[in-house]
Tab-separated table of C-alpha atoms in Angstrom:
chain	number	residue	atom	x	y	z
A	22	UNK	CA	140.623	109.263	114.126
A	23	UNK	CA	140.595	108.239	110.450
A	24	UNK	CA	136.862	107.497	110.634
A	25	UNK	CA	136.163	110.902	112.138
A	26	UNK	CA	138.213	112.584	109.419
A	27	UNK	CA	136.418	110.553	106.772
A	28	UNK	CA	133.037	111.654	108.139
A	29	UNK	CA	134.122	115.286	108.065
A	30	UNK	CA	135.469	115.069	104.517
A	31	UNK	CA	132.566	113.151	102.963
A	32	UNK	CA	130.244	116.161	102.551
A	33	UNK	CA	132.978	118.101	100.784
A	34	UNK	CA	133.688	115.179	98.485
A	35	UNK	CA	130.003	114.876	97.646
A	36	UNK	CA	129.844	118.607	96.954
A	37	UNK	CA	132.794	118.321	94.595
A	38	UNK	CA	131.747	115.094	92.868
A	39	UNK	CA	128.267	116.336	92.066
A	40	UNK	CA	129.533	119.779	91.068
A	41	UNK	CA	127.208	121.582	93.402
A	42	UNK	CA	129.148	124.800	92.921
A	43	UNK	CA	127.426	125.148	89.540
A	44	UNK	CA	124.509	127.546	89.771
A	45	UNK	CA	122.173	125.200	87.864
A	46	UNK	CA	123.004	122.240	90.113
A	47	UNK	CA	122.815	124.220	93.320
A	48	UNK	CA	119.449	125.677	92.353
A	49	UNK	CA	118.002	122.187	91.814
A	50	UNK	CA	119.384	120.915	95.119
A	51	UNK	CA	118.150	123.918	97.091
A	52	UNK	CA	114.650	123.461	95.713
A	53	UNK	CA	114.551	120.032	97.354
A	54	UNK	CA	115.802	121.480	100.627
A	55	UNK	CA	112.510	123.365	100.753
A	56	UNK	CA	110.683	120.094	100.151
A	57	UNK	CA	110.760	117.542	97.308
A	58	UNK	CA	107.713	116.555	95.275
A	59	UNK	CA	105.995	119.878	95.918
A	60	UNK	CA	105.841	121.198	92.389
A	61	UNK	CA	102.664	121.882	90.466
A	62	UNK	CA	100.943	118.968	88.724
A	63	UNK	CA	100.361	119.917	85.113
A	64	UNK	CA	97.917	118.305	82.711
A	65	UNK	CA	98.442	114.810	81.318
A	66	UNK	CA	99.481	116.016	77.870
A	67	UNK	CA	102.201	118.340	79.177
A	68	UNK	CA	103.792	115.692	81.392
A	69	UNK	CA	103.669	113.131	78.591
A	70	UNK	CA	105.027	115.468	75.918
A	71	UNK	CA	107.966	116.735	77.958
A	72	UNK	CA	108.913	113.313	79.314
A	73	UNK	CA	108.846	111.882	75.805
A	74	UNK	CA	111.036	114.771	74.682
A	75	UNK	CA	113.562	114.054	77.420
A	76	UNK	CA	113.660	110.358	76.502
A	77	UNK	CA	114.239	111.235	72.846
A	78	UNK	CA	117.180	113.389	73.908
A	79	UNK	CA	118.537	110.520	76.038
A	80	UNK	CA	118.478	108.241	72.992
A	81	UNK	CA	120.101	110.880	70.799
A	82	UNK	CA	122.816	111.529	73.408
A	83	UNK	CA	123.753	107.836	73.536
A	84	UNK	CA	124.170	107.226	69.823
A	85	UNK	CA	123.690	103.504	70.477
A	86	UNK	CA	120.901	102.274	72.728
A	87	UNK	CA	119.835	104.935	75.210
A	88	UNK	CA	121.775	106.834	77.854
A	89	UNK	CA	121.295	105.368	81.331
A	90	UNK	CA	120.325	108.852	82.455
A	91	UNK	CA	121.756	112.231	83.289
A	92	UNK	CA	123.593	113.139	86.484
A	93	UNK	CA	125.109	116.174	88.166
A	94	UNK	CA	128.482	114.440	88.265
A	95	UNK	CA	128.788	113.073	84.729
A	96	UNK	CA	126.163	114.668	82.517
A	97	UNK	CA	124.711	112.141	80.075
A	98	UNK	CA	125.615	108.638	81.255
A	99	UNK	CA	126.949	105.796	79.057
A	100	UNK	CA	124.559	103.951	76.732
A	101	UNK	CA	122.613	100.870	77.800
A	102	UNK	CA	121.295	98.383	75.250
A	103	UNK	CA	118.896	96.675	77.679
A	104	UNK	CA	117.305	99.968	78.664
A	105	UNK	CA	117.073	100.737	74.955
A	106	UNK	CA	115.203	97.490	74.300
A	107	UNK	CA	112.776	98.344	77.103
A	108	UNK	CA	112.332	101.846	75.735
A	109	UNK	CA	111.487	100.343	72.343
A	110	UNK	CA	108.464	98.699	74.011
A	111	UNK	CA	107.286	102.123	75.130
A	112	UNK	CA	107.934	103.819	71.789
A	113	UNK	CA	105.931	101.161	69.925
A	114	UNK	CA	102.887	101.550	72.162
A	115	UNK	CA	102.978	105.337	72.482
A	116	UNK	CA	103.694	106.197	68.821
A	117	UNK	CA	100.088	105.843	67.576
A	118	UNK	CA	98.585	107.217	70.800
A	119	UNK	CA	100.681	110.392	70.760
A	120	UNK	CA	100.493	110.621	66.954
A	121	UNK	CA	104.278	110.646	66.819
A	122	UNK	CA	105.260	108.177	64.077
A	123	UNK	CA	108.908	109.073	64.580
A	124	UNK	CA	108.796	107.049	67.795
A	125	UNK	CA	108.343	103.905	65.705
A	126	UNK	CA	111.503	104.833	63.811
A	127	UNK	CA	113.352	105.357	67.095
A	128	UNK	CA	112.146	101.965	68.315
A	129	UNK	CA	113.463	100.334	65.170
A	130	UNK	CA	116.870	101.895	65.736
A	131	UNK	CA	117.001	100.595	69.305
A	132	UNK	CA	116.149	97.098	68.100
A	133	UNK	CA	118.769	97.357	65.352
A	134	UNK	CA	121.344	98.282	67.994
A	135	UNK	CA	120.551	95.068	69.870
A	136	UNK	CA	120.528	92.890	66.754
A	137	UNK	CA	123.947	94.234	65.744
A	138	UNK	CA	125.618	92.729	68.839
A	139	UNK	CA	124.925	88.986	68.949
A	140	UNK	CA	127.272	86.592	70.678
A	141	UNK	CA	128.129	83.186	69.247
A	142	UNK	CA	125.846	81.562	71.838
A	143	UNK	CA	122.803	83.673	70.969
A	144	UNK	CA	122.958	86.326	73.673
A	145	UNK	CA	123.531	90.058	73.214
A	146	UNK	CA	126.844	91.674	74.069
A	147	UNK	CA	127.361	95.004	75.737
A	148	UNK	CA	129.451	97.876	74.479
A	149	UNK	CA	132.571	95.983	75.652
A	150	UNK	CA	131.777	92.918	73.532
A	151	UNK	CA	130.993	90.719	76.576
A	152	UNK	CA	127.579	89.100	76.957
A	153	UNK	CA	125.305	91.186	79.167
A	154	UNK	CA	124.063	89.731	82.480
A	155	UNK	CA	121.039	87.452	82.474
A	156	UNK	CA	118.740	90.101	83.919
A	157	UNK	CA	119.502	92.440	81.002
A	158	UNK	CA	119.083	89.620	78.478
A	159	UNK	CA	115.528	89.153	79.732
A	160	UNK	CA	114.793	92.842	79.204
A	161	UNK	CA	116.197	92.611	75.686
A	162	UNK	CA	114.126	89.530	74.876
A	163	UNK	CA	110.921	91.388	75.741
A	164	UNK	CA	111.973	94.268	73.499
A	165	UNK	CA	112.642	91.885	70.612
A	166	UNK	CA	109.248	90.260	71.067
A	167	UNK	CA	107.618	93.696	71.064
A	168	UNK	CA	109.359	94.385	67.755
A	169	UNK	CA	107.964	91.174	66.333
A	170	UNK	CA	104.480	91.790	67.739
A	171	UNK	CA	104.056	95.368	66.532
A	172	UNK	CA	106.400	95.638	63.550
A	173	UNK	CA	106.167	91.986	62.462
A	174	UNK	CA	109.944	91.858	62.239
A	175	UNK	CA	111.068	88.307	61.650
A	176	UNK	CA	114.664	89.176	62.544
A	177	UNK	CA	113.517	90.147	66.036
A	178	UNK	CA	111.714	86.827	66.431
A	179	UNK	CA	114.689	84.763	65.278
A	180	UNK	CA	117.064	86.653	67.578
A	181	UNK	CA	114.520	86.214	70.378
A	182	UNK	CA	114.447	82.455	69.833
A	183	UNK	CA	118.234	82.268	70.091
A	184	UNK	CA	118.261	84.436	73.181
A	185	UNK	CA	115.563	82.266	74.739
A	186	UNK	CA	117.736	79.187	74.238
A	187	UNK	CA	120.641	81.061	75.865
A	188	UNK	CA	118.475	81.772	78.906
A	189	UNK	CA	117.292	78.172	79.109
A	190	UNK	CA	120.871	76.930	79.072
A	191	UNK	CA	121.678	79.021	82.137
A	192	UNK	CA	118.690	78.126	84.257
A	193	UNK	CA	119.698	76.152	87.327
A	194	UNK	CA	118.280	72.763	88.235
A	195	UNK	CA	115.995	74.259	90.881
A	196	UNK	CA	114.604	76.811	88.409
A	197	UNK	CA	116.658	79.785	89.602
A	198	UNK	CA	118.045	82.308	87.127
A	199	UNK	CA	121.529	83.330	88.299
A	200	UNK	CA	123.234	86.697	88.580
A	201	UNK	CA	126.896	87.075	87.553
A	202	UNK	CA	127.928	85.833	91.029
A	203	UNK	CA	126.120	82.535	90.356
A	204	UNK	CA	123.340	83.235	92.869
A	205	UNK	CA	119.766	83.621	91.600
A	206	UNK	CA	117.789	86.752	92.468
A	207	UNK	CA	114.049	87.120	92.921
A	208	UNK	CA	113.881	90.088	90.540
A	209	UNK	CA	115.258	87.851	87.789
A	210	UNK	CA	111.671	86.647	87.490
A	211	UNK	CA	111.472	89.426	84.904
A	212	UNK	CA	113.473	87.073	82.656
A	213	UNK	CA	110.846	84.405	83.361
A	214	UNK	CA	108.281	86.934	82.111
A	215	UNK	CA	110.257	87.191	78.861
A	216	UNK	CA	110.432	83.398	78.529
A	217	UNK	CA	106.696	83.081	79.157
A	218	UNK	CA	106.093	85.673	76.444
A	219	UNK	CA	108.379	83.775	74.078
A	220	UNK	CA	106.461	80.592	74.779
A	221	UNK	CA	103.161	82.352	74.120
A	222	UNK	CA	104.380	83.885	70.850
A	223	UNK	CA	106.109	80.791	69.433
A	224	UNK	CA	104.207	77.971	71.102
A	225	UNK	CA	107.495	76.478	72.290
A	226	UNK	CA	106.699	74.442	75.388
A	227	UNK	CA	110.304	74.535	76.639
A	228	UNK	CA	110.191	78.313	77.094
A	229	UNK	CA	106.878	78.203	78.954
A	230	UNK	CA	108.088	75.394	81.195
A	231	UNK	CA	111.301	77.244	82.008
A	232	UNK	CA	109.246	80.314	82.907
A	233	UNK	CA	107.022	78.181	85.138
A	234	UNK	CA	110.026	76.741	86.966
A	235	UNK	CA	111.614	80.169	87.439
A	236	UNK	CA	108.313	81.511	88.731
A	237	UNK	CA	108.093	78.630	91.221
A	238	UNK	CA	111.636	79.383	92.433
A	239	UNK	CA	110.655	83.011	93.040
A	240	UNK	CA	107.399	82.192	94.806
A	241	UNK	CA	109.264	79.831	97.131
A	242	UNK	CA	111.112	82.947	98.398
A	243	UNK	CA	107.940	84.844	99.276
A	244	UNK	CA	107.182	85.176	102.977
A	245	UNK	CA	103.659	85.356	104.468
A	246	UNK	CA	103.830	89.180	104.550
A	247	UNK	CA	104.399	89.355	100.781
A	248	UNK	CA	108.149	89.953	100.976
A	249	UNK	CA	110.644	88.201	98.675
A	250	UNK	CA	113.994	86.987	99.957
A	251	UNK	CA	117.116	87.141	97.740
A	252	UNK	CA	115.799	90.217	95.970
A	253	UNK	CA	118.598	92.796	96.257
A	254	UNK	CA	121.153	93.301	93.496
A	255	UNK	CA	123.889	92.668	96.079
A	256	UNK	CA	123.758	89.362	97.952
A	257	UNK	CA	122.346	89.824	101.482
A	258	UNK	CA	121.584	93.460	100.698
A	259	UNK	CA	118.351	95.372	101.224
A	260	UNK	CA	116.330	95.718	98.005
A	261	UNK	CA	115.362	99.123	96.711
A	262	UNK	CA	111.728	99.934	96.097
A	263	UNK	CA	112.464	99.703	92.375
A	264	UNK	CA	113.727	96.129	92.782
A	265	UNK	CA	110.684	95.198	94.858
A	266	UNK	CA	108.275	96.626	92.286
A	267	UNK	CA	110.221	94.960	89.470
A	268	UNK	CA	109.924	91.562	91.158
A	269	UNK	CA	106.206	91.935	91.756
A	270	UNK	CA	105.626	93.010	88.149
A	271	UNK	CA	107.631	90.039	86.910
A	272	UNK	CA	105.599	87.616	89.020
A	273	UNK	CA	102.346	89.248	87.904
A	274	UNK	CA	103.107	89.210	84.183
A	275	UNK	CA	104.556	85.692	84.191
A	276	UNK	CA	101.526	84.424	86.092
A	277	UNK	CA	99.158	86.146	83.671
A	278	UNK	CA	100.860	84.602	80.631
A	279	UNK	CA	100.869	81.149	82.256
A	280	UNK	CA	97.291	81.460	83.563
A	281	UNK	CA	98.531	80.736	87.092
A	282	UNK	CA	95.927	82.030	89.548
A	283	UNK	CA	97.969	81.126	92.651
A	284	UNK	CA	100.898	83.172	91.369
A	285	UNK	CA	98.587	86.074	90.505
A	286	UNK	CA	97.334	86.022	94.088
A	287	UNK	CA	100.933	85.998	95.356
A	288	UNK	CA	101.751	89.054	93.236
A	289	UNK	CA	98.658	90.831	94.529
A	290	UNK	CA	99.602	90.001	98.115
A	291	UNK	CA	103.017	91.569	97.647
A	292	UNK	CA	101.544	94.561	95.815
A	293	UNK	CA	99.130	95.160	98.686
A	294	UNK	CA	101.962	94.972	101.220
A	295	UNK	CA	103.860	97.579	99.195
A	296	UNK	CA	100.763	99.770	98.923
A	297	UNK	CA	100.407	99.761	102.703
A	298	UNK	CA	103.836	101.417	102.946
A	299	UNK	CA	102.726	104.430	100.918
A	300	UNK	CA	103.243	107.762	102.637
A	301	UNK	CA	100.582	110.409	102.966
A	302	UNK	CA	102.031	112.312	99.989
A	303	UNK	CA	102.006	109.217	97.779
A	304	UNK	CA	105.735	108.463	97.996
A	305	UNK	CA	107.484	105.265	99.100
A	306	UNK	CA	110.682	104.865	101.103
A	307	UNK	CA	113.716	104.118	98.975
A	308	UNK	CA	114.223	100.603	100.376
A	309	UNK	CA	112.512	98.123	102.711
A	310	UNK	CA	113.712	95.260	104.891
A	311	UNK	CA	112.016	91.876	105.315
A	312	UNK	CA	109.481	93.282	107.789
A	313	UNK	CA	108.561	96.162	105.469
A	314	UNK	CA	110.387	98.669	107.620
A	315	UNK	CA	111.730	101.560	105.570
A	316	UNK	CA	115.515	101.678	105.266
A	317	UNK	CA	115.897	104.908	103.300
A	318	UNK	CA	113.869	107.989	104.149
A	319	UNK	CA	114.390	109.435	100.667
A	320	UNK	CA	111.808	108.323	98.118
A	321	UNK	CA	112.945	106.113	95.226
A	322	UNK	CA	111.001	107.895	92.494
A	323	UNK	CA	111.791	105.215	89.932
A	324	UNK	CA	110.291	102.698	92.351
A	325	UNK	CA	107.133	104.799	92.698
A	326	UNK	CA	106.787	104.953	88.896
A	327	UNK	CA	107.197	101.177	88.656
A	328	UNK	CA	104.732	100.675	91.504
A	329	UNK	CA	102.231	102.794	89.575
A	330	UNK	CA	102.588	100.484	86.573
A	331	UNK	CA	102.276	97.413	88.813
A	332	UNK	CA	99.091	98.664	90.469
A	333	UNK	CA	97.560	99.724	87.154
A	334	UNK	CA	98.267	96.283	85.682
A	335	UNK	CA	96.441	94.674	88.593
A	336	UNK	CA	93.453	96.849	87.712
A	337	UNK	CA	93.713	95.866	84.042
A	338	UNK	CA	93.768	92.202	85.033
A	339	UNK	CA	90.506	92.619	86.918
A	340	UNK	CA	91.866	92.468	90.459
A	341	UNK	CA	89.703	95.350	91.696
A	342	UNK	CA	89.164	99.109	91.278
A	343	UNK	CA	91.378	100.132	94.200
A	344	UNK	CA	94.430	99.385	92.108
A	345	UNK	CA	93.592	102.083	89.563
A	346	UNK	CA	93.226	104.588	92.385
A	347	UNK	CA	96.583	103.493	93.808
A	348	UNK	CA	98.244	103.884	90.429
A	349	UNK	CA	96.776	107.347	89.989
A	350	UNK	CA	98.112	108.549	93.344
A	351	UNK	CA	101.578	107.232	92.498
A	352	UNK	CA	101.483	109.023	89.138
A	353	UNK	CA	100.512	112.236	90.907
A	354	UNK	CA	103.535	111.930	93.191
A	355	UNK	CA	105.935	111.478	90.264
A	356	UNK	CA	104.381	114.455	88.493
A	357	UNK	CA	105.236	116.648	91.473
A	358	UNK	CA	108.921	115.708	91.231
A	359	UNK	CA	109.229	116.889	87.624
A	360	UNK	CA	110.475	120.278	86.493
A	361	UNK	CA	108.578	121.378	83.394
A	362	UNK	CA	108.993	125.151	83.191
A	363	UNK	CA	110.481	126.765	80.101
A	364	UNK	CA	113.151	128.382	82.286
A	365	UNK	CA	114.356	125.048	83.708
A	366	UNK	CA	117.846	123.657	83.155
A	367	UNK	CA	117.440	121.874	79.764
A	368	UNK	CA	119.012	118.583	80.859
A	369	UNK	CA	116.341	117.997	83.503
A	370	UNK	CA	113.238	119.515	81.910
A	371	UNK	CA	110.844	116.581	81.597
A	372	UNK	CA	113.171	114.171	83.417
A	373	UNK	CA	112.219	112.121	86.482
A	374	UNK	CA	114.693	112.203	89.392
A	375	UNK	CA	116.035	109.003	90.863
A	376	UNK	CA	115.383	110.157	94.414
A	377	UNK	CA	113.352	112.768	96.252
A	378	UNK	CA	115.157	114.631	97.650
A	379	UNK	CA	117.871	114.502	95.007
A	380	UNK	CA	120.579	113.427	97.469
A	381	UNK	CA	118.771	110.180	98.308
A	382	UNK	CA	120.519	106.855	97.690
A	383	UNK	CA	118.571	105.969	94.534
A	384	UNK	CA	120.619	107.436	91.661
A	385	UNK	CA	121.883	110.301	93.847
A	386	UNK	CA	121.690	113.654	92.037
A	387	UNK	CA	120.646	111.796	88.922
A	388	UNK	CA	117.754	111.357	86.517
A	389	UNK	CA	117.639	107.719	85.355
A	390	UNK	CA	116.132	106.816	82.014
A	391	UNK	CA	114.209	103.909	83.504
A	392	UNK	CA	112.310	106.278	85.804
A	393	UNK	CA	111.116	108.392	82.866
A	394	UNK	CA	110.289	105.303	80.799
A	395	UNK	CA	108.115	103.756	83.519
A	396	UNK	CA	106.453	107.099	84.170
A	397	UNK	CA	105.410	107.306	80.516
A	398	UNK	CA	104.142	103.720	80.711
A	399	UNK	CA	102.049	104.603	83.761
A	400	UNK	CA	100.655	107.749	82.135
A	401	UNK	CA	99.407	105.976	79.011
A	402	UNK	CA	98.181	102.921	80.917
A	403	UNK	CA	96.141	105.156	83.190
A	404	UNK	CA	94.811	107.405	80.445
A	405	UNK	CA	94.168	104.947	77.595
A	406	UNK	CA	94.162	101.564	79.395
A	407	UNK	CA	96.777	100.032	77.095
A	408	UNK	CA	99.529	97.633	78.135
A	409	UNK	CA	103.263	98.262	77.954
A	410	UNK	CA	104.898	96.164	76.587
A	411	UNK	CA	102.280	95.421	73.927
A	412	UNK	CA	100.036	92.396	74.308
A	413	UNK	CA	102.190	89.448	73.260
A	414	UNK	CA	99.101	87.332	72.640
A	415	UNK	CA	98.440	89.619	69.651
A	416	UNK	CA	101.725	88.664	67.983
A	417	UNK	CA	101.461	87.541	64.349
A	418	UNK	CA	101.464	83.750	63.889
A	419	UNK	CA	104.946	82.296	63.554
A	420	UNK	CA	103.959	79.292	61.549
A	421	UNK	CA	106.380	77.183	63.551
A	422	UNK	CA	106.007	74.058	65.599
A	423	UNK	CA	104.425	74.232	69.048
């Protein structure tokens, strides 16, 4: 009886939590009832300009770092330093392309926010003063290295070195990089990417070797169909499309920095398996099980944006022209989820929804910052053929020991 009552009450609770009685919220939800991702695709410049504008507002709203996003339930979400470090990568690449020098200033502020919160052991602490999880530390390390590469900031390099040593100290004997529960995750290979970049920038063999061991741990979890075990944020859970794309990008970038052809082929195999799941409209289910069966009929738009970046990077690395076509179709899908009109609700104009339709499991009734950030990355990578983050092999010489 209690379960039946719970099922009856849940829709009302959702209605109340997400404040769907508000005219602006209800209008957005009803538009997806008629069909998500059906809006007009505008030109490249309009999508880029408005998405950049939304991301600037997200940084301004946070005060420190960048807001995690905006949601029906809570408005602007709390700040995130790791997302801010990742956004700094985007700002530094896009600033000269969009002729918006203020983006370089914004990137510097995001890096300053990270540098202002060191722990005694060399990591970065969150807003609560506690060291952030290992996955976030990897994201921050890449942002610091971008600051050194583009801005030639020595303070970013020195903080990056310390953070690299913190990561090395936590790597398990088998090469795994653990989550807070002590269990490694496949998508933590993104921290291996950061370590490989650190090794390339500084010449420190220990960082490159740690990245190689973490990459080997991840590849040992890949099945013949391209799937990766131990990939969900929750142990024994089903990974979202965003987590799958994040893992594949981490494998790809780590392999590229380490010149590991076998690992590049493994990343391409997984990317092809993901591409085969693409719907006719260009979307991807929100989550997949270990046989690539969709587990969430709503599209994870953030995952589609990250898949676009993944596929475009494969094209940039010379893995074949089909990957550029795949990236372009994914970009087109994300474009159709955006609301760009001048009469739109200001908080969502230029944003990228977490899910399509909005009530999907991925950031339900929300617009995550990471979705907009990866969409911008995909747009500029497709249009100008640049890399985001910037090419770490172009970093200024450190003058330090190999």
